[in-house]
């Protein structure tokens, strides 16, 4: 076993604190890399609080992970010691179902294995521990290649915030000629703006906060709609082909659907803690759709990383010391981050 340390919650709702633990030895198909940076995702906070389902404790969060390879298994062919590597939200899947064979491991029929707060029954039967730690061991197939020369702290959030917004925009072929509304300008939303603009869509940011307008324009958005302004909201009825909904707090999806054109699609990527109520008339009056999307498979995630490297797209981040994680969570809940906290793991 490989001895290491990380920051863990020992029980639901507990503050994170330093914790020594063990990872499995590097197997024939494994890659071990020392973690340089790990992004802080809203889902980290949800999971240590058991907001979605009962957690596995101690829990080491973190699934936006970049680092440098220190050891590879004897049968590894894609990676070498010294290269940069990354891992996102999952570390394994069955590899046999139709989704896995199609490069859609995130939708594995038998359940993918999350990077933390899961039991990896495909390998060692041990709990998975995430990126708030010094080192990690991951099956080769679930390791992503990171190109040299990029600001690594800014690359880390691409492994979740990036692919979570890239994947639905690619799936629905959002691009030139489309009007895209991005609901919420946080960790997910700011990446959705960057991708939407890069793909050629006309991008409008929807926000309840007037202070976000300058930021939206700086990120490349063409328009800004203050949703708390009744006149602006009513004037925008039947305006958009797509709404990419990144909001993780409770909100009225049906109200926003009135902004869609006929045949428009409201795509949910944020995960509020409570179910949403959508009256049938919000759907049938305009043949509108509500859809959802969850990260991307391994091929698409690598495609996204390569696209970002080629087009100089990275996340806007605030790098923090790991001892400040509790403060970061408090600020994240208030929307006080532009736009993703990233932990410098050298501070652990």
Short mmCIF file of C-alpha atoms in Angstrom, two decimals:
data_model
loop_
_atom_site.label_atom_id
_atom_site.label_comp_id
_atom_site.label_asym_id
_atom_site.label_seq_id
_atom_site.Cartn_x
_atom_site.Cartn_y
_atom_site.Cartn_z
CA UNK A 1 0.00 0.00 0.00
CA UNK A 2 1.06 3.59 -0.66
CA UNK A 3 1.00 5.81 2.40
CA UNK A 4 -0.19 9.36 1.77
CA UNK A 5 -2.21 12.14 3.34
CA UNK A 6 -5.10 14.37 2.43
CA UNK A 7 -7.91 16.48 3.84
CA UNK A 8 -10.95 14.47 4.87
CA UNK A 9 -14.36 14.79 6.49
CA UNK A 10 -14.61 12.12 9.17
CA UNK A 11 -18.42 12.26 9.24
CA UNK A 12 -21.29 14.02 7.47
CA UNK A 13 -21.02 17.77 7.87
CA UNK A 14 -17.69 17.62 9.67
CA UNK A 15 -14.97 20.14 8.91
CA UNK A 16 -12.19 18.86 6.68
CA UNK A 17 -8.89 18.15 8.41
CA UNK A 18 -5.59 16.47 7.60
CA UNK A 19 -5.82 12.68 7.50
CA UNK A 20 -3.23 9.97 6.80
CA UNK A 21 -4.46 7.07 4.66
CA UNK A 22 -3.33 4.44 2.13
CA UNK A 23 -3.88 3.95 -1.58
CA UNK A 24 -3.44 0.70 -3.46
CA UNK A 25 -0.09 -0.19 -4.97
CA UNK A 26 0.38 0.57 -8.64
CA UNK A 27 -0.94 -2.39 -10.61
CA UNK A 28 -0.03 -3.45 -14.16
CA UNK A 29 -2.56 -1.04 -15.73
CA UNK A 30 -2.29 1.79 -13.19
CA UNK A 31 -0.75 5.25 -13.24
CA UNK A 32 0.34 7.06 -10.09
CA UNK A 33 0.73 10.81 -10.18
CA UNK A 34 1.54 13.33 -7.51
CA UNK A 35 -1.18 15.94 -7.33
CA UNK A 36 -0.16 19.54 -8.00
CA UNK A 37 -3.57 21.21 -8.06
CA UNK A 38 -7.14 20.20 -7.30
CA UNK A 39 -10.22 22.27 -8.08
CA UNK A 40 -12.99 22.83 -5.55
CA UNK A 41 -16.39 21.85 -6.94
CA UNK A 42 -19.80 22.69 -5.49
CA UNK A 43 -20.46 18.94 -5.44
CA UNK A 44 -17.62 18.50 -2.93
CA UNK A 45 -19.64 20.44 -0.40
CA UNK A 46 -22.88 18.62 -1.28
CA UNK A 47 -21.24 15.24 -0.74
CA UNK A 48 -19.52 15.93 2.59
CA UNK A 49 -22.92 17.13 3.82
CA UNK A 50 -24.82 14.07 2.52
CA UNK A 51 -27.09 16.37 0.50
CA UNK A 52 -27.61 13.82 -2.28
CA UNK A 53 -27.09 10.42 -0.64
CA UNK A 54 -25.34 8.91 2.41
CA UNK A 55 -21.59 9.29 2.11
CA UNK A 56 -18.69 6.95 2.78
CA UNK A 57 -16.46 8.27 5.56
CA UNK A 58 -13.74 9.32 6.02
CA UNK A 59 -14.27 11.21 2.75
CA UNK A 60 -11.48 12.92 0.79
CA UNK A 61 -13.20 15.15 -1.80
CA UNK A 62 -11.82 16.48 -5.08
CA UNK A 63 -12.29 15.45 -8.72
CA UNK A 64 -10.57 18.19 -10.72
CA UNK A 65 -7.06 16.80 -10.43
CA UNK A 66 -3.83 17.57 -12.27
CA UNK A 67 -0.33 16.40 -11.46
CA UNK A 68 2.85 14.75 -12.68
CA UNK A 69 3.33 11.01 -13.15
CA UNK A 70 5.72 9.29 -10.75
CA UNK A 71 5.07 5.62 -11.53
CA UNK A 72 3.35 3.51 -14.20
CA UNK A 73 2.36 -0.15 -14.28
CA UNK A 74 4.28 -2.60 -16.42
CA UNK A 75 1.48 -2.85 -19.00
CA UNK A 76 0.79 0.89 -19.27
CA UNK A 77 1.35 2.15 -22.83
CA UNK A 78 -0.17 5.64 -22.94
CA UNK A 79 1.84 7.41 -20.24
CA UNK A 80 5.40 7.79 -19.00
CA UNK A 81 6.96 8.91 -15.75
CA UNK A 82 7.45 12.69 -15.72
CA UNK A 83 4.46 13.51 -17.94
CA UNK A 84 1.54 15.63 -16.83
CA UNK A 85 -1.75 13.87 -16.16
CA UNK A 86 -5.27 14.59 -14.98
CA UNK A 87 -8.29 12.79 -13.60
CA UNK A 88 -11.86 14.02 -13.43
CA UNK A 89 -15.05 12.76 -11.85
CA UNK A 90 -14.64 9.03 -12.40
CA UNK A 91 -11.88 6.46 -12.09
CA UNK A 92 -13.48 3.27 -13.44
CA UNK A 93 -16.49 1.66 -15.12
CA UNK A 94 -17.49 -1.81 -16.29
CA UNK A 95 -15.90 -1.33 -19.73
CA UNK A 96 -18.31 -3.84 -21.26
CA UNK A 97 -21.73 -2.24 -21.63
CA UNK A 98 -22.80 -0.38 -24.78
CA UNK A 99 -22.21 3.02 -23.16
CA UNK A 100 -18.66 2.17 -22.09
CA UNK A 101 -17.89 0.78 -25.54
CA UNK A 102 -19.22 4.00 -27.06
CA UNK A 103 -16.94 6.16 -24.90
CA UNK A 104 -19.81 7.20 -22.63
CA UNK A 105 -18.39 5.81 -19.41
CA UNK A 106 -20.26 8.45 -17.41
CA UNK A 107 -23.47 6.60 -18.28
CA UNK A 108 -22.14 3.09 -17.61
CA UNK A 109 -25.09 0.68 -17.30
CA UNK A 110 -23.55 -0.82 -14.18
CA UNK A 111 -22.47 2.48 -12.67
CA UNK A 112 -19.20 4.31 -13.10
CA UNK A 113 -16.88 4.58 -10.10
CA UNK A 114 -16.64 8.13 -8.82
CA UNK A 115 -13.24 9.56 -7.97
CA UNK A 116 -14.29 9.84 -4.34
CA UNK A 117 -17.15 8.71 -2.10
CA UNK A 118 -17.49 5.36 -3.88
CA UNK A 119 -16.36 1.74 -3.56
CA UNK A 120 -14.29 0.55 -6.50
CA UNK A 121 -15.70 -2.94 -6.88
CA UNK A 122 -14.01 -3.28 -10.28
CA UNK A 123 -10.51 -3.26 -8.78
CA UNK A 124 -9.60 -3.38 -5.10
CA UNK A 125 -12.96 -3.10 -3.35
CA UNK A 126 -11.67 -0.09 -1.42
CA UNK A 127 -13.27 3.34 -0.98
CA UNK A 128 -12.12 5.91 -3.49
CA UNK A 129 -10.42 9.01 -2.15
CA UNK A 130 -10.22 12.20 -4.18
CA UNK A 131 -7.80 14.94 -5.07
CA UNK A 132 -7.50 16.84 -1.80
CA UNK A 133 -4.42 14.72 -1.28
CA UNK A 134 -0.75 14.32 -2.18
CA UNK A 135 -0.89 11.45 -4.69
CA UNK A 136 -3.39 9.23 -6.49
CA UNK A 137 -3.40 5.88 -8.31
CA UNK A 138 -5.77 5.58 -11.30
CA UNK A 139 -6.38 2.98 -13.99
CA UNK A 140 -4.63 4.09 -17.20
CA UNK A 141 -7.88 4.31 -19.16
CA UNK A 142 -9.21 6.96 -16.77
CA UNK A 143 -6.13 9.18 -16.86
CA UNK A 144 -6.19 12.21 -19.17
CA UNK A 145 -3.22 13.74 -20.98
CA UNK A 146 -2.44 17.34 -20.02
CA UNK A 147 -0.31 19.35 -22.43
CA UNK A 148 2.79 21.10 -21.12
CA UNK A 149 3.04 24.88 -21.05
CA UNK A 150 -0.44 25.63 -19.69
CA UNK A 151 -1.20 27.22 -16.29
CA UNK A 152 -1.98 24.02 -14.42
CA UNK A 153 -4.07 25.62 -11.67
CA UNK A 154 -6.36 27.00 -14.39
CA UNK A 155 -6.50 23.66 -16.20
CA UNK A 156 -7.66 21.66 -13.17
CA UNK A 157 -11.33 22.79 -13.22
CA UNK A 158 -11.62 21.72 -16.85
CA UNK A 159 -11.82 18.13 -15.53
CA UNK A 160 -15.31 18.85 -14.14
CA UNK A 161 -16.57 22.39 -14.78
CA UNK A 162 -15.09 22.29 -18.26
CA UNK A 163 -16.37 18.94 -19.46
CA UNK A 164 -19.76 19.38 -17.74
CA UNK A 165 -20.47 22.36 -20.00
CA UNK A 166 -18.52 21.28 -23.09
CA UNK A 167 -20.34 17.94 -23.40
CA UNK A 168 -23.95 19.19 -23.70
CA UNK A 169 -22.97 22.01 -26.04
CA UNK A 170 -21.32 19.46 -28.32
CA UNK A 171 -24.15 16.94 -27.98
CA UNK A 172 -26.83 19.47 -28.97
CA UNK A 173 -24.48 20.88 -31.62
CA UNK A 174 -24.74 24.42 -30.28
CA UNK A 175 -22.89 26.82 -32.55
CA UNK A 176 -23.19 29.42 -35.26
CA UNK A 177 -26.75 30.61 -35.78
CA UNK A 178 -27.91 29.61 -32.30
CA UNK A 179 -28.87 31.87 -29.44
CA UNK A 180 -27.56 30.33 -26.20
CA UNK A 181 -28.52 31.55 -22.73
CA UNK A 182 -26.26 30.57 -19.83
CA UNK A 183 -28.16 30.58 -16.55
CA UNK A 184 -25.79 31.38 -13.69
CA UNK A 185 -22.26 32.71 -13.90
CA UNK A 186 -20.28 30.58 -11.50
CA UNK A 187 -17.73 27.79 -11.91
CA UNK A 188 -19.83 26.04 -14.56
CA UNK A 189 -21.39 29.12 -16.09
CA UNK A 190 -18.18 30.94 -16.87
CA UNK A 191 -16.91 27.90 -18.78
CA UNK A 192 -20.23 27.63 -20.64
CA UNK A 193 -19.79 31.23 -21.80
CA UNK A 194 -16.26 30.57 -23.04
CA UNK A 195 -17.26 27.42 -24.92
CA UNK A 196 -20.46 28.91 -26.33
CA UNK A 197 -18.54 31.85 -27.76
CA UNK A 198 -15.77 29.59 -29.08
CA UNK A 199 -18.39 27.45 -30.87
CA UNK A 200 -19.87 30.51 -32.59
CA UNK A 201 -23.17 30.91 -30.72
CA UNK A 202 -24.64 34.24 -29.65
CA UNK A 203 -24.31 34.00 -25.86
CA UNK A 204 -26.45 35.74 -23.25
CA UNK A 205 -25.82 35.41 -19.52
CA UNK A 206 -28.92 35.18 -17.31
CA UNK A 207 -28.28 36.29 -13.74
CA UNK A 208 -30.06 37.72 -10.72
CA UNK A 209 -26.97 39.77 -9.88
CA UNK A 210 -26.34 43.06 -11.73
CA UNK A 211 -22.70 42.93 -10.65
CA UNK A 212 -22.19 39.97 -12.99
CA UNK A 213 -22.79 42.01 -16.15
CA UNK A 214 -19.26 43.37 -16.42
CA UNK A 215 -17.82 39.91 -15.78
CA UNK A 216 -20.08 38.34 -18.40
CA UNK A 217 -18.94 40.80 -21.05
CA UNK A 218 -15.30 40.33 -20.03
CA UNK A 219 -15.69 36.57 -20.52
CA UNK A 220 -16.99 37.17 -24.04
CA UNK A 221 -20.77 37.08 -23.61
CA UNK A 222 -22.60 39.13 -26.21
CA UNK A 223 -25.53 40.06 -23.96
CA UNK A 224 -26.59 40.14 -20.31
CA UNK A 225 -30.13 39.72 -18.95
CA UNK A 226 -30.90 40.68 -15.36
CA UNK A 227 -33.59 38.14 -14.54
CA UNK A 228 -34.78 40.05 -11.47
CA UNK A 229 -35.79 42.94 -13.77
CA UNK A 230 -39.37 42.13 -14.81
CA UNK A 231 -39.25 44.31 -17.93
CA UNK A 232 -36.04 42.70 -19.20
CA UNK A 233 -37.39 39.23 -18.46
CA UNK A 234 -40.66 39.79 -20.29
CA UNK A 235 -38.91 41.37 -23.27
CA UNK A 236 -36.81 38.23 -23.67
CA UNK A 237 -39.71 35.78 -23.99
CA UNK A 238 -39.29 33.28 -26.89
CA UNK A 239 -35.69 34.39 -27.52
CA UNK A 240 -33.33 31.44 -27.09
CA UNK A 241 -32.68 28.14 -28.81
CA UNK A 242 -30.99 26.71 -25.72
CA UNK A 243 -30.67 27.52 -22.05
CA UNK A 244 -27.74 25.87 -20.29
CA UNK A 245 -28.78 25.82 -16.64
CA UNK A 246 -25.77 25.71 -14.32
CA UNK A 247 -27.54 26.70 -11.10
CA UNK A 248 -27.20 24.37 -8.09
CA UNK A 249 -29.59 26.33 -5.86
CA UNK A 250 -33.36 25.95 -5.96
CA UNK A 251 -34.94 27.93 -8.84
CA UNK A 252 -38.05 27.95 -11.03
CA UNK A 253 -37.13 26.13 -14.25
CA UNK A 254 -40.62 26.61 -15.70
CA UNK A 255 -40.28 30.39 -15.54
CA UNK A 256 -37.02 30.31 -17.49
CA UNK A 257 -38.53 28.01 -20.11
CA UNK A 258 -40.72 30.91 -21.22
CA UNK A 259 -37.53 32.43 -22.62
CA UNK A 260 -37.13 29.55 -25.09
CA UNK A 261 -38.22 29.65 -28.70
CA UNK A 262 -40.49 26.97 -30.13
CA UNK A 263 -38.58 23.64 -30.02
CA UNK A 264 -36.12 25.15 -27.54
CA UNK A 265 -34.26 23.04 -25.01
CA UNK A 266 -33.51 23.77 -21.35
CA UNK A 267 -30.40 21.75 -20.45
CA UNK A 268 -29.78 21.10 -16.75
CA UNK A 269 -26.20 20.58 -15.58
CA UNK A 270 -26.53 22.10 -12.10
CA UNK A 271 -27.95 19.87 -9.35
CA UNK A 272 -30.24 21.63 -6.86
CA UNK A 273 -30.91 19.74 -3.62
CA UNK A 274 -34.69 19.54 -4.20
CA UNK A 275 -36.72 18.33 -7.22
CA UNK A 276 -38.01 20.94 -9.64
CA UNK A 277 -41.70 21.43 -10.47
CA UNK A 278 -42.40 21.78 -14.21
CA UNK A 279 -46.06 22.19 -15.24
CA UNK A 280 -46.99 20.37 -18.46
CA UNK A 281 -48.01 23.62 -20.16
CA UNK A 282 -44.41 24.88 -19.83
CA UNK A 283 -43.50 22.01 -22.17
CA UNK A 284 -46.40 21.63 -24.57
CA UNK A 285 -46.81 25.36 -25.27
CA UNK A 286 -43.96 25.56 -27.74
CA UNK A 287 -42.92 21.90 -27.97
CA UNK A 288 -40.11 22.60 -25.54
CA UNK A 289 -37.81 20.12 -23.88
CA UNK A 290 -36.06 19.78 -20.54
CA UNK A 291 -32.89 17.73 -20.71
CA UNK A 292 -29.92 16.90 -18.57
CA UNK A 293 -26.26 16.12 -19.07
CA UNK A 294 -23.51 14.76 -16.85
CA UNK A 295 -19.80 15.35 -17.57
CA UNK A 296 -18.41 13.49 -20.60
CA UNK A 297 -16.77 10.19 -21.41
CA UNK A 298 -13.02 9.70 -21.62
CA UNK A 299 -12.69 10.38 -25.39
CA UNK A 300 -14.75 13.57 -25.17
CA UNK A 301 -12.91 14.78 -22.08
CA UNK A 302 -9.58 14.37 -23.86
CA UNK A 303 -11.07 16.14 -26.88
CA UNK A 304 -12.12 19.01 -24.61
CA UNK A 305 -8.67 19.29 -23.03
CA UNK A 306 -7.03 19.35 -26.46
CA UNK A 307 -9.54 21.93 -27.72
CA UNK A 308 -8.82 24.15 -24.73
CA UNK A 309 -5.06 23.85 -25.22
CA UNK A 310 -5.36 24.70 -28.92
CA UNK A 311 -7.68 27.67 -28.28
CA UNK A 312 -6.09 29.03 -25.12
CA UNK A 313 -9.18 28.34 -23.00
CA UNK A 314 -8.75 27.81 -19.26
CA UNK A 315 -10.79 28.41 -16.13
CA UNK A 316 -10.63 31.64 -14.15
CA UNK A 317 -9.42 30.60 -10.71
CA UNK A 318 -8.43 31.71 -7.26
CA UNK A 319 -5.62 29.53 -5.89
CA UNK A 320 -5.90 28.77 -2.17
CA UNK A 321 -4.00 27.11 0.65
CA UNK A 322 -5.69 23.87 1.71
CA UNK A 323 -6.03 25.12 5.28
CA UNK A 324 -8.44 27.75 3.91
CA UNK A 325 -10.88 25.21 2.47
CA UNK A 326 -13.64 25.93 5.02
CA UNK A 327 -13.52 29.63 4.16
CA UNK A 328 -13.57 28.75 0.46
CA UNK A 329 -16.73 26.68 0.97
CA UNK A 330 -18.41 29.59 2.78
CA UNK A 331 -17.49 31.98 -0.01
CA UNK A 332 -18.58 29.48 -2.67
CA UNK A 333 -22.05 29.29 -1.11
CA UNK A 334 -22.27 33.08 -1.34
CA UNK A 335 -21.10 33.11 -4.95
CA UNK A 336 -17.98 34.96 -3.84
CA UNK A 337 -15.46 33.39 -6.21
CA UNK A 338 -14.33 34.28 -9.72
CA UNK A 339 -14.88 31.51 -10.72
CA UNK A 340 -13.32 28.41 -9.25
CA UNK A 341 -11.23 27.82 -6.15
CA UNK A 342 -8.21 25.62 -6.79
CA UNK A 343 -6.07 24.13 -4.03
CA UNK A 344 -2.30 24.32 -4.36
CA UNK A 345 -1.48 20.85 -3.06
CA UNK A 346 2.04 21.94 -2.17
CA UNK A 347 0.37 23.55 0.86
CA UNK A 348 -0.61 20.13 2.25
#
